[in-house]
Tab-separated table of C-alpha atoms and ligand atoms in Angstrom:
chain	number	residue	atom	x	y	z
D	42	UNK	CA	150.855	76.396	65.194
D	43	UNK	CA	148.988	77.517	62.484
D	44	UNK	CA	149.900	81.615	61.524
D	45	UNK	CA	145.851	81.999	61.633
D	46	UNK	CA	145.851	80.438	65.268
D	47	UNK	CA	149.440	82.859	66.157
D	48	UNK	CA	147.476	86.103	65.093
D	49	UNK	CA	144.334	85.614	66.664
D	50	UNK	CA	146.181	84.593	70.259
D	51	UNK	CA	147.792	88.175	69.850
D	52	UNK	CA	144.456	89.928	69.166
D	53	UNK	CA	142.991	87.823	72.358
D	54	UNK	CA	146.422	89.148	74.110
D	55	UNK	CA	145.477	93.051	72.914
D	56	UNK	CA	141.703	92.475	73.696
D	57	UNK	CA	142.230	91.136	77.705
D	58	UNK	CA	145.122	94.069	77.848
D	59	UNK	CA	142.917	96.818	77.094
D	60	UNK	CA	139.884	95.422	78.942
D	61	UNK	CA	141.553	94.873	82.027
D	62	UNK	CA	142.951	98.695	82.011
D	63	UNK	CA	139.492	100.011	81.061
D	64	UNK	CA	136.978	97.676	83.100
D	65	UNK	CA	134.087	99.620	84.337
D	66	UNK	CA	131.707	97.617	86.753
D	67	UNK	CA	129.963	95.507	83.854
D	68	UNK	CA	131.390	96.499	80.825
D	69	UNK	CA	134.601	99.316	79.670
D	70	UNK	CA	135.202	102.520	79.845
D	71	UNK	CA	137.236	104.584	77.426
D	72	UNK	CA	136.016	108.251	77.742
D	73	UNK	CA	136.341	110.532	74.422
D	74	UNK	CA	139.771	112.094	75.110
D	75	UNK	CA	139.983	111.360	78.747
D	76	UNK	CA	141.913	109.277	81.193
D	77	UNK	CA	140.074	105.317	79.639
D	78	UNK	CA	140.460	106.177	75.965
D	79	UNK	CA	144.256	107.558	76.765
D	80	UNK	CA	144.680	104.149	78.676
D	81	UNK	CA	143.395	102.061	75.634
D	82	UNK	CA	146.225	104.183	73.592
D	83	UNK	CA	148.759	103.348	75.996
D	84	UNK	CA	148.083	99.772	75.475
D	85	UNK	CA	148.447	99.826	71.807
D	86	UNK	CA	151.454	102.187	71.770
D	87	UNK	CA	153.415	99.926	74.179
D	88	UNK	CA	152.288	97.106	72.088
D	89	UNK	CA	153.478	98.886	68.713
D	90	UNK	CA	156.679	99.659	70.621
D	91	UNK	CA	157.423	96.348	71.364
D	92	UNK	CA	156.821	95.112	67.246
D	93	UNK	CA	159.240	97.989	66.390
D	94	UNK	CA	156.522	99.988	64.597
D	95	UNK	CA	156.394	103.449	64.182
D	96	UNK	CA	153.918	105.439	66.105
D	97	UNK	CA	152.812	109.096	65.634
D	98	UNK	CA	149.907	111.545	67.616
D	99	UNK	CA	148.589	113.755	65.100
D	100	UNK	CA	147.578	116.861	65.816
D	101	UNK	CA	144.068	115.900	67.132
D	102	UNK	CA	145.181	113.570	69.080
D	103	UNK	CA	144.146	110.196	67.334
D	104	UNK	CA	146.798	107.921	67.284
D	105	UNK	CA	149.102	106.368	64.212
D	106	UNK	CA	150.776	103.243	63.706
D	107	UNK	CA	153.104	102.254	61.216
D	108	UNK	CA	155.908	100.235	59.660
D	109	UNK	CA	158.767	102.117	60.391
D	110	UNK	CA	160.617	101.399	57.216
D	111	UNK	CA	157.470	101.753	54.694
D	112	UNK	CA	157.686	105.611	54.224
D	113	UNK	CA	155.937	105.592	50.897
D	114	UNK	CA	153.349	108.422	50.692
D	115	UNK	CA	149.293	108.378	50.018
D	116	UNK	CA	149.065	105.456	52.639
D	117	UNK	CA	145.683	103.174	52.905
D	118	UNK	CA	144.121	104.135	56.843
D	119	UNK	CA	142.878	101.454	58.477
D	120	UNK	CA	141.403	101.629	61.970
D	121	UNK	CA	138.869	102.652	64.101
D	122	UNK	CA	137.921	104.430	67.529
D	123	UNK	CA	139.125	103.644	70.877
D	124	UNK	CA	136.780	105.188	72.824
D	125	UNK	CA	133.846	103.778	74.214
D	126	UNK	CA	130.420	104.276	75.823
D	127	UNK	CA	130.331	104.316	79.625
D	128	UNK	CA	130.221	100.469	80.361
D	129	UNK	CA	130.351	99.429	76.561
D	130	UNK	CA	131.823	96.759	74.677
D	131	UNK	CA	135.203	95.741	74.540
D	132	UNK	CA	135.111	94.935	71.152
D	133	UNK	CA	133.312	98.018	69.600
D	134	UNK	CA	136.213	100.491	67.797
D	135	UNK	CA	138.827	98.136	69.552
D	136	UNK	CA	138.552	95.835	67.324
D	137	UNK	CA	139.265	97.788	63.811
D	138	UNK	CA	142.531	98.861	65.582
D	139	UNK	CA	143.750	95.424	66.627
D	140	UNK	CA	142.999	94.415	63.064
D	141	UNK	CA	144.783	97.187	61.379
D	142	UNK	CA	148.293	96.730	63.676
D	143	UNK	CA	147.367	92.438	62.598
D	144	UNK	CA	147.598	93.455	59.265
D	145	UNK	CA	151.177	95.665	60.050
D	146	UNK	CA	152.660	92.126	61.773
D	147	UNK	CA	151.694	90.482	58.911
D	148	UNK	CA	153.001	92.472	56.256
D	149	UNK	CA	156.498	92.494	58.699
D	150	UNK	CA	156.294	88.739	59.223
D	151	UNK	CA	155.937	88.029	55.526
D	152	UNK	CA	158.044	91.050	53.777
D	153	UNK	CA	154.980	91.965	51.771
D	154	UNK	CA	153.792	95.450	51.337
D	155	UNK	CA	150.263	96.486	49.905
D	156	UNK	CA	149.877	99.087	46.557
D	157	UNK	CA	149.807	101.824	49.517
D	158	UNK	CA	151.906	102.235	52.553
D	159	UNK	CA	149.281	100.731	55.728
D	160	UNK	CA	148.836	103.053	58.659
D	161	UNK	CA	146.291	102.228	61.332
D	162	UNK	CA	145.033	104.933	62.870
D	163	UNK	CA	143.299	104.969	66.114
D	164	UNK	CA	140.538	107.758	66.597
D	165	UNK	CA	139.754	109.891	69.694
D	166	UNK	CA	136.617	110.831	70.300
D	167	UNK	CA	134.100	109.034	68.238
D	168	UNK	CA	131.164	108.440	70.651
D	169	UNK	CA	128.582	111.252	71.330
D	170	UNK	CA	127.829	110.407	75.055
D	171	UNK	CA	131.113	112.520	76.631
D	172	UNK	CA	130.451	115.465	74.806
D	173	UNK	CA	127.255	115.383	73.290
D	174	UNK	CA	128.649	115.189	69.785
D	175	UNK	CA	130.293	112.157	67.709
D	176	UNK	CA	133.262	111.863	65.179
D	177	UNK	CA	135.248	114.167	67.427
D	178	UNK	CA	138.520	113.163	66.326
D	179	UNK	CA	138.113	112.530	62.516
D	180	UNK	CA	135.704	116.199	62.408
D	181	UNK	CA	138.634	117.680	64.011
D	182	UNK	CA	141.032	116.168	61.367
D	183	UNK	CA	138.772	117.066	58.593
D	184	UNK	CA	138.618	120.958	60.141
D	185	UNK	CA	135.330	120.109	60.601
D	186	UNK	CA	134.404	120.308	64.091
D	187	UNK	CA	132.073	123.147	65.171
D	188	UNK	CA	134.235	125.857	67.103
D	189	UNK	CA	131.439	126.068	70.020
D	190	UNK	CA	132.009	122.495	70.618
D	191	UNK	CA	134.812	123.098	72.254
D	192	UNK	CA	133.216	124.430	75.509
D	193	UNK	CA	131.082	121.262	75.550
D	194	UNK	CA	132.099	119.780	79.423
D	195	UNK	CA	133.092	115.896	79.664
D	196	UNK	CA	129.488	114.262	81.495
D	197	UNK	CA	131.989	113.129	84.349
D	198	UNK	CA	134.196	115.756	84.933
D	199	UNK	CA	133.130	118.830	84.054
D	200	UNK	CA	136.227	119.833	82.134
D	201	UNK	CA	136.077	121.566	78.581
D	202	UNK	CA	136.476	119.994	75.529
D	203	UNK	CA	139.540	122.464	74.598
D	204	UNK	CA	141.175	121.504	77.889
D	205	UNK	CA	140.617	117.787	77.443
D	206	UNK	CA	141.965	117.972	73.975
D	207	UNK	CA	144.802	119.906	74.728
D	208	UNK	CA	145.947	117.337	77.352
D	209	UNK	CA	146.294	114.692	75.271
D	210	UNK	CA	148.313	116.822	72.651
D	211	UNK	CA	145.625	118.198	69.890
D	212	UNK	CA	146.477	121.536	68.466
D	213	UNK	CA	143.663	123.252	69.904
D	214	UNK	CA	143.867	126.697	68.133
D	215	UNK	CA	144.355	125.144	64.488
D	216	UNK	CA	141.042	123.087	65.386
D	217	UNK	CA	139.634	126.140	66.415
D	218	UNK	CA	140.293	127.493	63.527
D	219	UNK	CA	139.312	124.728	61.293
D	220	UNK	CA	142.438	124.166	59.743
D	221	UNK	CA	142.742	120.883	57.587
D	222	UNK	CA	144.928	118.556	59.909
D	223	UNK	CA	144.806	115.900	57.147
D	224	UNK	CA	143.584	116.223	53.524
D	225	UNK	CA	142.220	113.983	51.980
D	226	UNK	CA	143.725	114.032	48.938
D	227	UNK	CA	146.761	112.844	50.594
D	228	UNK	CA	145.242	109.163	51.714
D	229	UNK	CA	144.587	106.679	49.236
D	230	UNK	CA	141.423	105.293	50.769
D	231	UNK	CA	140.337	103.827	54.978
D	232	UNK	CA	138.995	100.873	55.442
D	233	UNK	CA	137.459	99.642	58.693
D	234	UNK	CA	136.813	96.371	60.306
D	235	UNK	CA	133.773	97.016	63.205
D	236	UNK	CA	131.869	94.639	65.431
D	237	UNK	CA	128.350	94.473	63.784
D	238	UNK	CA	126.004	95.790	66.765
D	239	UNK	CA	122.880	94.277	65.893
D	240	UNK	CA	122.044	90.481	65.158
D	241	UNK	CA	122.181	89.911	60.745
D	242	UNK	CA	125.270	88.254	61.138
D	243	UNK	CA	124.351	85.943	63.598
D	244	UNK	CA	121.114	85.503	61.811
D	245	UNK	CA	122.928	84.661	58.530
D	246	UNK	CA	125.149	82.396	60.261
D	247	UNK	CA	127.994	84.836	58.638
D	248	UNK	CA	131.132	85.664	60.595
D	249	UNK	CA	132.031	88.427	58.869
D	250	UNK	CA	130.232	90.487	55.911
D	251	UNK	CA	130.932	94.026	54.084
D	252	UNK	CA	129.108	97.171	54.560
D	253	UNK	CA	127.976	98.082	51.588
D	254	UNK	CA	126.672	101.611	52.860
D	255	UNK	CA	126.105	103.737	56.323
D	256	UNK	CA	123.072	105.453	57.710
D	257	UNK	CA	123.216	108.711	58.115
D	258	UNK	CA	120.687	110.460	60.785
D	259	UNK	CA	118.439	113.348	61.431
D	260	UNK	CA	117.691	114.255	65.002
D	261	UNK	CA	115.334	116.002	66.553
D	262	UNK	CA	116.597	116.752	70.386
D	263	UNK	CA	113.269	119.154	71.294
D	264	UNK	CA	110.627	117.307	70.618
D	265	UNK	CA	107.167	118.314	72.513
D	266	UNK	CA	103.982	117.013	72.606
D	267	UNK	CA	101.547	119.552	74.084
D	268	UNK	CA	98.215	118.024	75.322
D	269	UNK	CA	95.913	119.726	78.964
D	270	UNK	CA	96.737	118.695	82.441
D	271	UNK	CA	93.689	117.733	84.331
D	272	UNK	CA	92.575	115.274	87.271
D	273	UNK	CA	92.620	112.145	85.717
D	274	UNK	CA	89.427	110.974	88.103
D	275	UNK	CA	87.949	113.978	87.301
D	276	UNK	CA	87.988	114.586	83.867
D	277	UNK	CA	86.103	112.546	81.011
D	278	UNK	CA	87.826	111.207	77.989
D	279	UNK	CA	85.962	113.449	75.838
D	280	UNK	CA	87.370	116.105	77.229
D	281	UNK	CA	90.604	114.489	77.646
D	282	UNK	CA	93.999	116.031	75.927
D	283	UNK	CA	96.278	113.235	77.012
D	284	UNK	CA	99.651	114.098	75.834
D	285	UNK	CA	101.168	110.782	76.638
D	286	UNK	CA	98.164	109.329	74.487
D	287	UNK	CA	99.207	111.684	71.834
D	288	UNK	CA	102.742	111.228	71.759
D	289	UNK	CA	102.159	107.410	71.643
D	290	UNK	CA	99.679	107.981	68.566
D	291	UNK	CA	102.581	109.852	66.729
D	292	UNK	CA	105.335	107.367	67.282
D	293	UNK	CA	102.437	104.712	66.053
D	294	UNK	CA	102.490	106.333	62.863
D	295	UNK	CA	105.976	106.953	62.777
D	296	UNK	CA	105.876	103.248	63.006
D	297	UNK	CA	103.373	102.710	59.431
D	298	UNK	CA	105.214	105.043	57.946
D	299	UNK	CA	108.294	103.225	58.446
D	300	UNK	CA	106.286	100.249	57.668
D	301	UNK	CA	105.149	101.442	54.246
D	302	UNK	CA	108.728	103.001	53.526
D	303	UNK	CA	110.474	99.504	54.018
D	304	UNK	CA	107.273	97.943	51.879
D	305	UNK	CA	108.542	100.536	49.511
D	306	UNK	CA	112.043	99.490	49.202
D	307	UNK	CA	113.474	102.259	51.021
D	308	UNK	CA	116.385	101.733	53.843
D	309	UNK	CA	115.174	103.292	57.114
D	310	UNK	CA	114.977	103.359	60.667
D	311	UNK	CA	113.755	105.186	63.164
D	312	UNK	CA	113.747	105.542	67.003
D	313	UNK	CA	112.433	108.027	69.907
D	314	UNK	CA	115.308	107.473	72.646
D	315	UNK	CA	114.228	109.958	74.724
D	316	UNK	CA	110.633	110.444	75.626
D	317	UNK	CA	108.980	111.406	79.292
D	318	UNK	CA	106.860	113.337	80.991
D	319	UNK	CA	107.176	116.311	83.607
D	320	UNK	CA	108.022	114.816	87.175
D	321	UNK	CA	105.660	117.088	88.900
D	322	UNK	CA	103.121	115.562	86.848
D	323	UNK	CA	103.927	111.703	87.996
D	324	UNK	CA	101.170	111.073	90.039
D	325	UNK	CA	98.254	108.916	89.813
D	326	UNK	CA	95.826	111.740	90.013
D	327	UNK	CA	97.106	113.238	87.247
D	328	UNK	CA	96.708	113.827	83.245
D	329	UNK	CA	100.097	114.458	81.578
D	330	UNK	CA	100.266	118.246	80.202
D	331	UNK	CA	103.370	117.542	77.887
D	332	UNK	CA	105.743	114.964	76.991
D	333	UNK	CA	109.318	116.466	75.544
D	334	UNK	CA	112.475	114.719	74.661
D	335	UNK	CA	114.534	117.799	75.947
D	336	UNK	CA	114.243	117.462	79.975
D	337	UNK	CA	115.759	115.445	82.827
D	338	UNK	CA	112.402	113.518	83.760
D	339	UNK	CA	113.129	112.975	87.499
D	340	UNK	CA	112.029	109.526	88.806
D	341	UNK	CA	108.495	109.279	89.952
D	342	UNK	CA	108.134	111.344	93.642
D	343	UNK	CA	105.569	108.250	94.608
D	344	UNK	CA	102.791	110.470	94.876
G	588	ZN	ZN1	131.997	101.771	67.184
């Protein structure tokens, strides 16, 4: 057997594993430090166990895997996050782990070693939809993570961030504090391998291609468009302040604008996730007052 065909039935091996322990109903689940991301650790760590390699929880949590006997210092990270939307991907953070302990297996198989000692680390925490904030586990490395954060409740369960964090091991009180779990200075560089979650690839008929920069984002969670409820039998359109009509003027010209910024040469996107009107307001007699981004819009009463 080819060593190309050995390697990827072990990262077919890791990929089943963790999906079977995290299936949702249609896709995974591997909640920011709760009970599917710890099983997707388990996985891995009773994997790594197996290959002999080292494996170490830092003090957020996230997860480290090395070669036991390569103890150099400034290492090169590799890895990703293990955590998941609710029903997401199997691939998606999975797969920059399973590369990085590949690479490890290699370098064992084949006595090599790189310029840097490899570590792969496996992140907690990295999806916004728990908690309502992303990059959980690398902020927290970083001493980055907003203090307040940590009363944010899990969307399932209720509990605190603090208490979810401190169940899986994270120094709570140093993150509080914003201490500097790991500095920078100390790592050589991190490189990640990610499943690309749009369609270039496939369009390029490329299996594999490097990022050459990421978007960052501005968000703007309270977004309201204020227009006059009315009767909509009763009232003509001259008179009319529509504020779904309004709201979909805006994102039109958000959409030129975007337009005329890619024309330009500039890299952009731009997307309104969240847009709806008041539920008491969902009736056919009825001109919409206001469209937000902020509220629950309750499904339509069938009035
Ligand atoms: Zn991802």
């Amino acid at each position: 057997m080819k060593a190309s065909d050995h390697y990827a039935r072990i990262a077919q091996h890791l990929f089943d594993t963790v999906r079977t322990a995290t299936a949702g109903r249609r896709g995974v689940t591997r909640d920011s430090y709760g009970a599917g991301e710890s099983l997707a650790i388990d996985a891995l760590t009773a994997f790594a166990h197996v290959q002999g390699f080292a494996t170490q929880v830092d003090r957020a949590g996230n997860v480290m895997f090395a070669l036991p006997d390569d103890t150099r210092g400034q290492p090169l990270l590799c890895g990703s996050h293990l955590d998941s939307v609710p029903e997401g991907g199997n691939f998606d953070g999975l797969a920059g782990v399973v590369a990085g302990l590949l690479c490890l297996m290699r370098q064992r198989d084949e006595g090599r070693r790189g310029a840097h000692p490899l570590r792969v680390l496996a992140l907690r925490g990295e999806e916004s939809a728990w908690f309502g904030k992303a990059y959980i586990g690398s902020s927290a490395l970083f001493g980055r993570l907003p203090p307040a954060l940590l009363d944010a409740r899990h969307r399932s369960n209720g509990a605190t961030l603090a208490t979810c964090m401190r169940d899986v091991g994270a120094d709570v009180d140093a993150i509080a504090a914003g201490e500097v779990l790991l500095d920078a200075s100390d790592v050589a560089g991190y490189i990640e391998l990610h499943i690309e979650q749009g369609a270039q690839l496939d369009d390029a008929r490329q299996s594999v291609a490097i990022v050459p920069s990421i978007r960052g984002n501005v968000r703007y969670r309270n977004v309201r468009c204020i227009g006059e409820p009315g009767h909509s039998g009763a009232v003509p359109r001259e008179r009319r302040h529509d504020a779904v009509f309004a709201a979909a003027h805006v994102v039109g010209v958000l959409d030129e604008y975007w337009k005329a910024e890619l024309a330009a040469g500039a890299d952009l996107v731009i997307t309104c996730g969240v847009f709806g009107t008041r539920a008491e307001e969902h009736a056919i007699s009825r001109i919409p007052g206001e469209v937000d981004s902020a509220s629950k819009h309750a499904a339509p009463t069938g009035r």
